[in-house]
PDB file of C-alpha atoms and ligand atoms in Angstrom:
ATOM      1  CA  MET A   1       0.000   0.000   0.000  1.00 98.00           C
ATOM      2  CA  GLU A   2       1.046   3.619  -0.451  1.00 98.00           C
ATOM      3  CA  LEU A   3       0.134   6.588   1.720  1.00 98.00           C
ATOM      4  CA  PHE A   4       0.340  10.176   0.444  1.00 98.00           C
ATOM      5  CA  LEU A   5       1.074  12.510   3.329  1.00 98.00           C
ATOM      6  CA  ASN A   6       3.057  15.472   4.605  1.00 98.00           C
ATOM      7  CA  ALA A   7       4.504  16.260   8.024  1.00 97.00           C
ATOM      8  CA  THR A   8       1.999  18.923   9.071  1.00 98.00           C
ATOM      9  CA  SER A   9      -1.418  17.519   8.198  1.00 98.00           C
ATOM     10  CA  PRO A  10      -3.343  16.334  11.275  1.00 98.00           C
ATOM     11  CA  TYR A  11      -5.487  14.078   9.077  1.00 98.00           C
ATOM     12  CA  ALA A  12      -2.459  12.400   7.499  1.00 98.00           C
ATOM     13  CA  ARG A  13      -0.774  12.045  10.876  1.00 98.00           C
ATOM     14  CA  MET A  14      -3.819  10.299  12.264  1.00 98.00           C
ATOM     15  CA  VAL A  15      -3.644   7.723   9.458  1.00 98.00           C
ATOM     16  CA  ARG A  16       0.107   7.287   9.875  1.00 98.00           C
ATOM     17  CA  ILE A  17      -0.349   6.616  13.583  1.00 98.00           C
ATOM     18  CA  ILE A  18      -3.012   4.034  12.772  1.00 97.00           C
ATOM     19  CA  VAL A  19      -0.646   2.353  10.305  1.00 97.00           C
ATOM     20  CA  MET A  20       1.974   2.086  13.050  1.00 97.00           C
ATOM     21  CA  GLU A  21      -0.399   1.023  15.802  1.00 95.00           C
ATOM     22  CA  ARG A  22      -1.735  -1.775  13.624  1.00 95.00           C
ATOM     23  CA  GLY A  23       1.771  -3.014  12.844  1.00 95.00           C
ATOM     24  CA  LEU A  24       1.467  -2.158   9.154  1.00 96.00           C
ATOM     25  CA  ALA A  25       4.470   0.145   8.789  1.00 97.00           C
ATOM     26  CA  ASP A  26       6.368  -2.390   6.675  1.00 97.00           C
ATOM     27  CA  THR A  27       3.500  -2.806   4.246  1.00 97.00           C
ATOM     28  CA  VAL A  28       2.786   0.890   3.643  1.00 98.00           C
ATOM     29  CA  THR A  29       5.166   3.022   1.582  1.00 98.00           C
ATOM     30  CA  LEU A  30       5.082   6.669   2.617  1.00 98.00           C
ATOM     31  CA  ARG A  31       4.743   9.085  -0.315  1.00 98.00           C
ATOM     32  CA  TRP A  32       5.750  12.502   1.023  1.00 98.00           C
ATOM     33  CA  CYS A  33       4.208  15.305  -1.001  1.00 98.00           C
ATOM     34  CA  ASP A  34       3.004  18.903  -0.925  1.00 97.00           C
ATOM     35  CA  PRO A  35      -0.740  18.901  -1.575  1.00 96.00           C
ATOM     36  CA  TRP A  36      -0.726  22.691  -1.947  1.00 95.00           C
ATOM     37  CA  ALA A  37       1.671  22.470  -4.913  1.00 96.00           C
ATOM     38  CA  ASP A  38      -0.679  20.267  -6.934  1.00 94.00           C
ATOM     39  CA  ASP A  39       1.618  17.252  -6.714  1.00 96.00           C
ATOM     40  CA  ALA A  40       1.047  15.335  -9.955  1.00 97.00           C
ATOM     41  CA  ASP A  41       1.190  11.835  -8.436  1.00 97.00           C
ATOM     42  CA  LEU A  42      -1.182  12.838  -5.663  1.00 98.00           C
ATOM     43  CA  ILE A  43      -3.654  14.303  -8.126  1.00 98.00           C
ATOM     44  CA  ARG A  44      -3.506  11.154 -10.226  1.00 97.00           C
ATOM     45  CA  ALA A  45      -4.358   9.147  -7.131  1.00 97.00           C
ATOM     46  CA  ASN A  46      -6.874  11.594  -5.664  1.00 98.00           C
ATOM     47  CA  PRO A  47      -8.369  14.217  -7.996  1.00 97.00           C
ATOM     48  CA  ALA A  48      -9.275  16.362  -4.988  1.00 97.00           C
ATOM     49  CA  GLY A  49      -5.526  16.838  -4.456  1.00 98.00           C
ATOM     50  CA  ARG A  50      -5.874  16.246  -0.721  1.00 98.00           C
ATOM     51  CA  ILE A  51      -3.996  14.143   1.756  1.00 98.00           C
ATOM     52  CA  PRO A  52      -4.212  11.621   3.229  1.00 98.00           C
ATOM     53  CA  ALA A  53      -4.772   9.312   0.267  1.00 98.00           C
ATOM     54  CA  LEU A  54      -4.122   5.592   0.556  1.00 98.00           C
ATOM     55  CA  ILE A  55      -3.582   3.360  -2.451  1.00 98.00           C
ATOM     56  CA  THR A  56      -4.518  -0.169  -1.459  1.00 98.00           C
ATOM     57  CA  ALA A  57      -2.704  -3.337  -2.543  1.00 97.00           C
ATOM     58  CA  LYS A  58      -5.331  -3.726  -5.277  1.00 97.00           C
ATOM     59  CA  GLY A  59      -4.640  -0.209  -6.546  1.00 97.00           C
ATOM     60  CA  THR A  60      -7.809   1.434  -5.241  1.00 98.00           C
ATOM     61  CA  THR A  61      -7.405   4.930  -3.834  1.00 98.00           C
ATOM     62  CA  LEU A  62      -9.081   5.714  -0.539  1.00 98.00           C
ATOM     63  CA  SER A  63      -9.425   9.299   0.638  1.00 98.00           C
ATOM     64  CA  GLU A  64     -10.807  10.897   3.816  1.00 98.00           C
ATOM     65  CA  SER A  65      -8.925  10.029   6.962  1.00 98.00           C
ATOM     66  CA  LEU A  66     -11.810   8.374   8.801  1.00 98.00           C
ATOM     67  CA  LEU A  67     -12.677   6.129   5.850  1.00 98.00           C
ATOM     68  CA  ILE A  68      -9.026   5.122   5.600  1.00 98.00           C
ATOM     69  CA  ALA A  69      -9.045   4.429   9.351  1.00 98.00           C
ATOM     70  CA  LEU A  70     -12.081   2.195   8.929  1.00 97.00           C
ATOM     71  CA  TYR A  71     -10.347   0.266   6.154  1.00 98.00           C
ATOM     72  CA  LEU A  72      -7.057  -0.158   8.030  1.00 98.00           C
ATOM     73  CA  ASP A  73      -8.846  -1.420  11.130  1.00 96.00           C
ATOM     74  CA  SER A  74      -9.446  -4.715   9.311  1.00 94.00           C
ATOM     75  CA  PHE A  75      -5.690  -5.295   8.852  1.00 93.00           C
ATOM     76  CA  GLY A  76      -2.920  -6.227  11.268  1.00 86.00           C
ATOM     77  CA  GLN A  77      -2.871  -8.083  14.559  1.00 83.00           C
ATOM     78  CA  ALA A  78      -3.653  -5.320  17.045  1.00 89.00           C
ATOM     79  CA  GLU A  79      -6.967  -5.067  18.892  1.00 91.00           C
ATOM     80  CA  PRO A  80      -9.570  -3.195  16.805  1.00 94.00           C
ATOM     81  CA  MET A  81      -9.499   0.566  17.118  1.00 95.00           C
ATOM     82  CA  LEU A  82     -13.275   0.527  16.772  1.00 96.00           C
ATOM     83  CA  PRO A  83     -14.229  -2.222  19.244  1.00 94.00           C
ATOM     84  CA  HIS A  84     -17.883  -3.255  18.914  1.00 94.00           C
ATOM     85  CA  ASP A  85     -18.543  -3.141  22.625  1.00 93.00           C
ATOM     86  CA  GLN A  86     -17.377   0.485  22.844  1.00 92.00           C
ATOM     87  CA  LEU A  87     -18.510   1.667  19.434  1.00 95.00           C
ATOM     88  CA  GLU A  88     -20.714   4.560  20.569  1.00 96.00           C
ATOM     89  CA  GLN A  89     -18.118   5.939  22.947  1.00 95.00           C
ATOM     90  CA  VAL A  90     -15.283   5.623  20.458  1.00 95.00           C
ATOM     91  CA  LEU A  91     -17.275   7.285  17.681  1.00 97.00           C
ATOM     92  CA  HIS A  92     -18.326  10.020  20.090  1.00 97.00           C
ATOM     93  CA  PHE A  93     -14.711  10.920  20.835  1.00 97.00           C
ATOM     94  CA  THR A  94     -13.648  10.464  17.224  1.00 98.00           C
ATOM     95  CA  GLY A  95     -16.236  13.087  16.305  1.00 98.00           C
ATOM     96  CA  LEU A  96     -15.006  15.497  18.957  1.00 98.00           C
ATOM     97  CA  GLY A  97     -11.416  15.032  17.787  1.00 98.00           C
ATOM     98  CA  GLN A  98     -12.314  15.448  14.134  1.00 98.00           C
ATOM     99  CA  SER A  99     -14.344  18.612  14.838  1.00 98.00           C
ATOM    100  CA  LEU A 100     -11.433  20.113  16.740  1.00 98.00           C
ATOM    101  CA  MET A 101      -9.132  19.251  13.870  1.00 98.00           C
ATOM    102  CA  ASP A 102     -11.486  20.762  11.293  1.00 98.00           C
ATOM    103  CA  ALA A 103     -11.922  24.008  13.231  1.00 97.00           C
ATOM    104  CA  ALA A 104      -8.187  24.385  13.906  1.00 97.00           C
ATOM    105  CA  PHE A 105      -7.177  23.518  10.358  1.00 97.00           C
ATOM    106  CA  THR A 106      -9.732  25.906   8.841  1.00 95.00           C
ATOM    107  CA  THR A 107      -8.459  28.703  11.083  1.00 95.00           C
ATOM    108  CA  VAL A 108      -4.853  28.045  10.089  1.00 95.00           C
ATOM    109  CA  ILE A 109      -5.634  27.941   6.382  1.00 93.00           C
ATOM    110  CA  SER A 110      -7.834  31.048   6.584  1.00 91.00           C
ATOM    111  CA  ARG A 111      -5.027  32.935   8.302  1.00 91.00           C
ATOM    112  CA  LYS A 112      -2.513  31.770   5.733  1.00 90.00           C
ATOM    113  CA  HIS A 113      -4.583  33.099   2.889  1.00 86.00           C
ATOM    114  CA  GLN A 114      -5.127  36.374   4.722  1.00 74.00           C
ATOM    115  CA  ASP A 115      -8.803  35.985   5.122  1.00 72.00           C
ATOM    116  CA  SER A 116      -9.859  38.809   7.445  1.00 69.00           C
ATOM    117  CA  GLU A 117     -12.575  36.528   8.802  1.00 73.00           C
ATOM    118  CA  ALA A 118      -9.978  33.995  10.002  1.00 78.00           C
ATOM    119  CA  ASP A 119     -10.247  34.926  13.684  1.00 86.00           C
ATOM    120  CA  GLY A 120     -12.385  37.998  14.195  1.00 84.00           C
ATOM    121  CA  GLY A 121     -15.263  37.523  11.750  1.00 88.00           C
ATOM    122  CA  VAL A 122     -18.533  35.772  12.446  1.00 90.00           C
ATOM    123  CA  LEU A 123     -17.280  32.407  11.218  1.00 90.00           C
ATOM    124  CA  GLY A 124     -13.909  32.754  12.902  1.00 91.00           C
ATOM    125  CA  GLN A 125     -15.515  33.591  16.242  1.00 93.00           C
ATOM    126  CA  ARG A 126     -17.918  30.681  15.912  1.00 95.00           C
ATOM    127  CA  ARG A 127     -14.990  28.350  15.280  1.00 95.00           C
ATOM    128  CA  TRP A 128     -13.125  29.622  18.354  1.00 96.00           C
ATOM    129  CA  ARG A 129     -16.194  29.204  20.549  1.00 97.00           C
ATOM    130  CA  GLY A 130     -16.609  25.660  19.232  1.00 98.00           C
ATOM    131  CA  ILE A 131     -12.959  24.853  19.932  1.00 98.00           C
ATOM    132  CA  ARG A 132     -13.196  26.129  23.526  1.00 98.00           C
ATOM    133  CA  ARG A 133     -16.469  24.346  24.235  1.00 98.00           C
ATOM    134  CA  THR A 134     -15.111  21.080  22.840  1.00 98.00           C
ATOM    135  CA  LEU A 135     -11.957  21.367  24.935  1.00 98.00           C
ATOM    136  CA  ASP A 136     -14.027  22.043  28.052  1.00 98.00           C
ATOM    137  CA  GLN A 137     -16.195  19.029  27.358  1.00 98.00           C
ATOM    138  CA  LEU A 138     -13.110  16.844  26.897  1.00 97.00           C
ATOM    139  CA  GLU A 139     -11.735  18.064  30.212  1.00 97.00           C
ATOM    140  CA  GLY A 140     -14.909  16.730  31.838  1.00 95.00           C
ATOM    141  CA  GLU A 141     -15.161  13.451  29.924  1.00 95.00           C
ATOM    142  CA  LEU A 142     -11.811  12.097  28.839  1.00 89.00           C
ATOM    143  CA  PRO A 143     -11.553   9.433  26.155  1.00 78.00           C
ATOM    144  CA  THR A 144     -10.244   6.056  27.447  1.00 76.00           C
ATOM    145  CA  PRO A 145      -8.825   7.264  30.790  1.00 71.00           C
ATOM    146  CA  GLN A 146      -5.552   5.304  30.671  1.00 71.00           C
ATOM    147  CA  PRO A 147      -4.858   4.270  27.087  1.00 65.00           C
ATOM    148  CA  THR A 148      -1.696   2.365  28.005  1.00 67.00           C
ATOM    149  CA  SER A 149      -1.998  -0.753  25.866  1.00 75.00           C
ATOM    150  CA  ASN A 150      -4.647  -0.311  23.172  1.00 85.00           C
ATOM    151  CA  VAL A 151      -5.616   2.997  21.739  1.00 93.00           C
ATOM    152  CA  THR A 152      -8.930   3.524  20.021  1.00 95.00           C
ATOM    153  CA  LEU A 153      -9.703   5.720  17.047  1.00 97.00           C
ATOM    154  CA  GLY A 154     -11.243   8.199  19.486  1.00 96.00           C
ATOM    155  CA  ASP A 155      -8.012   8.437  21.461  1.00 96.00           C
ATOM    156  CA  ILE A 156      -5.992   9.000  18.301  1.00 97.00           C
ATOM    157  CA  ALA A 157      -8.324  11.629  16.839  1.00 98.00           C
ATOM    158  CA  VAL A 158      -8.512  13.637  20.065  1.00 98.00           C
ATOM    159  CA  ALA A 159      -4.777  13.422  20.850  1.00 97.00           C
ATOM    160  CA  VAL A 160      -3.740  14.413  17.316  1.00 98.00           C
ATOM    161  CA  ALA A 161      -6.181  17.331  17.364  1.00 98.00           C
ATOM    162  CA  LEU A 162      -4.759  18.563  20.687  1.00 98.00           C
ATOM    163  CA  ASP A 163      -1.226  18.269  19.352  1.00 98.00           C
ATOM    164  CA  TYR A 164      -2.231  20.204  16.254  1.00 98.00           C
ATOM    165  CA  LEU A 165      -3.641  22.990  18.438  1.00 98.00           C
ATOM    166  CA  SER A 166      -0.315  23.202  20.295  1.00 98.00           C
ATOM    167  CA  PHE A 167       1.592  23.155  17.006  1.00 98.00           C
ATOM    168  CA  ARG A 168      -0.395  25.695  14.995  1.00 97.00           C
ATOM    169  CA  LEU A 169      -2.398  27.722  17.525  1.00 97.00           C
ATOM    170  CA  PRO A 170      -0.090  27.760  20.587  1.00 97.00           C
ATOM    171  CA  GLU A 171      -1.562  31.048  21.828  1.00 96.00           C
ATOM    172  CA  LEU A 172      -4.636  29.083  22.857  1.00 96.00           C
ATOM    173  CA  THR A 173      -2.578  27.348  25.603  1.00 98.00           C
ATOM    174  CA  TRP A 174      -5.403  24.813  25.832  1.00 98.00           C
ATOM    175  CA  GLY A 175      -3.699  22.820  28.606  1.00 97.00           C
ATOM    176  CA  ASN A 176      -3.423  25.689  31.098  1.00 96.00           C
ATOM    177  CA  SER A 177      -6.918  25.441  32.457  1.00 94.00           C
ATOM    178  CA  ARG A 178      -7.513  21.782  31.600  1.00 97.00           C
ATOM    179  CA  PRO A 179      -5.173  19.699  33.758  1.00 96.00           C
ATOM    180  CA  GLN A 180      -6.942  16.345  33.263  1.00 95.00           C
ATOM    181  CA  LEU A 181      -6.896  16.651  29.513  1.00 97.00           C
ATOM    182  CA  LYS A 182      -3.278  17.783  29.558  1.00 97.00           C
ATOM    183  CA  ALA A 183      -2.224  14.735  31.603  1.00 95.00           C
ATOM    184  CA  TRP A 184      -4.234  12.401  29.378  1.00 95.00           C
ATOM    185  CA  HIS A 185      -2.668  13.929  26.266  1.00 96.00           C
ATOM    186  CA  HIS A 186       0.802  13.527  27.746  1.00 95.00           C
ATOM    187  CA  THR A 187       0.185   9.790  28.296  1.00 93.00           C
ATOM    188  CA  VAL A 188      -1.068   9.181  24.772  1.00 94.00           C
ATOM    189  CA  CYS A 189       1.679  11.229  23.161  1.00 95.00           C
ATOM    190  CA  SER A 190       4.370   9.170  24.882  1.00 94.00           C
ATOM    191  CA  ARG A 191       3.523   6.233  22.603  1.00 95.00           C
ATOM    192  CA  ASP A 192       6.073   5.438  19.886  1.00 96.00           C
ATOM    193  CA  SER A 193       3.540   6.018  17.141  1.00 97.00           C
ATOM    194  CA  PHE A 194       3.013   9.585  18.354  1.00 97.00           C
ATOM    195  CA  ARG A 195       6.665  10.309  19.060  1.00 97.00           C
ATOM    196  CA  GLN A 196       7.777   9.120  15.633  1.00 98.00           C
ATOM    197  CA  THR A 197       5.170  11.176  13.810  1.00 98.00           C
ATOM    198  CA  ALA A 198       5.543  14.476  15.675  1.00 97.00           C
ATOM    199  CA  PHE A 199       4.514  17.534  13.646  1.00 97.00           C
ATOM    200  CA  ALA A 200       7.477  19.221  12.000  1.00 90.00           C
TER     201      ALA A 200
HETATM  202  N1  GSH B   1     -11.749  15.620   5.586  1.00 90.52           N
HETATM  203  C1  GSH B   1     -10.444  15.329   5.054  1.00 90.52           C
HETATM  204  C2  GSH B   1      -9.546  16.559   5.176  1.00 90.52           C
HETATM  205  C3  GSH B   1      -8.237  16.408   4.406  1.00 90.52           C
HETATM  206  C4  GSH B   1      -7.528  17.735   4.236  1.00 90.52           C
HETATM  207  O1  GSH B   1      -8.116  18.829   4.371  1.00 90.52           O
HETATM  208  N2  GSH B   1      -6.231  17.669   3.923  1.00 90.52           N
HETATM  209  C5  GSH B   1      -5.445  18.869   3.711  1.00 90.52           C
HETATM  210  C6  GSH B   1      -4.100  18.797   4.422  1.00 90.52           C
HETATM  211  S1  GSH B   1      -4.322  18.894   6.155  1.00 90.52           S
HETATM  212  C7  GSH B   1      -5.126  18.999   2.226  1.00 90.52           C
HETATM  213  O2  GSH B   1      -4.675  18.064   1.622  1.00 90.52           O
HETATM  214  N3  GSH B   1      -5.360  20.183   1.679  1.00 90.52           N
HETATM  215  C8  GSH B   1      -5.009  20.490   0.314  1.00 90.52           C
HETATM  216  C9  GSH B   1      -6.147  21.132  -0.412  1.00 90.52           C
HETATM  217  O3  GSH B   1      -7.244  21.270   0.161  1.00 90.52           O
HETATM  218  O4  GSH B   1      -5.954  21.485  -1.581  1.00 90.52           O
HETATM  219  C10 GSH B   1      -9.862  14.105   5.781  1.00 90.52           C
HETATM  220  O5  GSH B   1     -10.336  13.806   6.888  1.00 90.52           O
HETATM  221  O6  GSH B   1      -8.975  13.420   5.228  1.00 90.52           O
END
């Protein structure tokens, strides 16, 4: 399989972590690219020109990080990241993580393209309120409290989103008033899969 990615995309990082957690690193070739430069190979694989994109062993391209996650969960030896007996909970946290990621990423991209609405406009303010509310909710209801052995998709989505906030929007200092979430994040991020894929 081949995975198109870069080192700053939270969506691509989530998929890369899943590849590692499922013990698939040797079967997935990483195709580093710049999606913003209309990389020709990426566009051939995914006409939307977005990462992550996974080309399966049969040559089918999968896009959208959560769909790729679903696909990869059927490979490898590790415990499922979407266990049936915890499905609702895991999907709940996956949604919170993905929403955080979407709001943070949209803010970053809006700023980059000098959109005056990025932070102060109606949409920008709505995004910031959503980010703060989601963080507050996560402080009150952590994903898997001690994800020491198996991580779920919810753990990965939330932890990557938090890391992305620290990386791109450090002024938010989300951990300052959320000690439980900060400690939880620290535990998850000490895993090899997180350490080896740190944003750069
Ligand atoms: N919903 C998508 C979002 C993917 C996405 O926005 N990827 C960004 C990088 S973080 C990208 O490739 N952007 C290039 C573009 O939009 O042209 C997913 O979950 O995979």
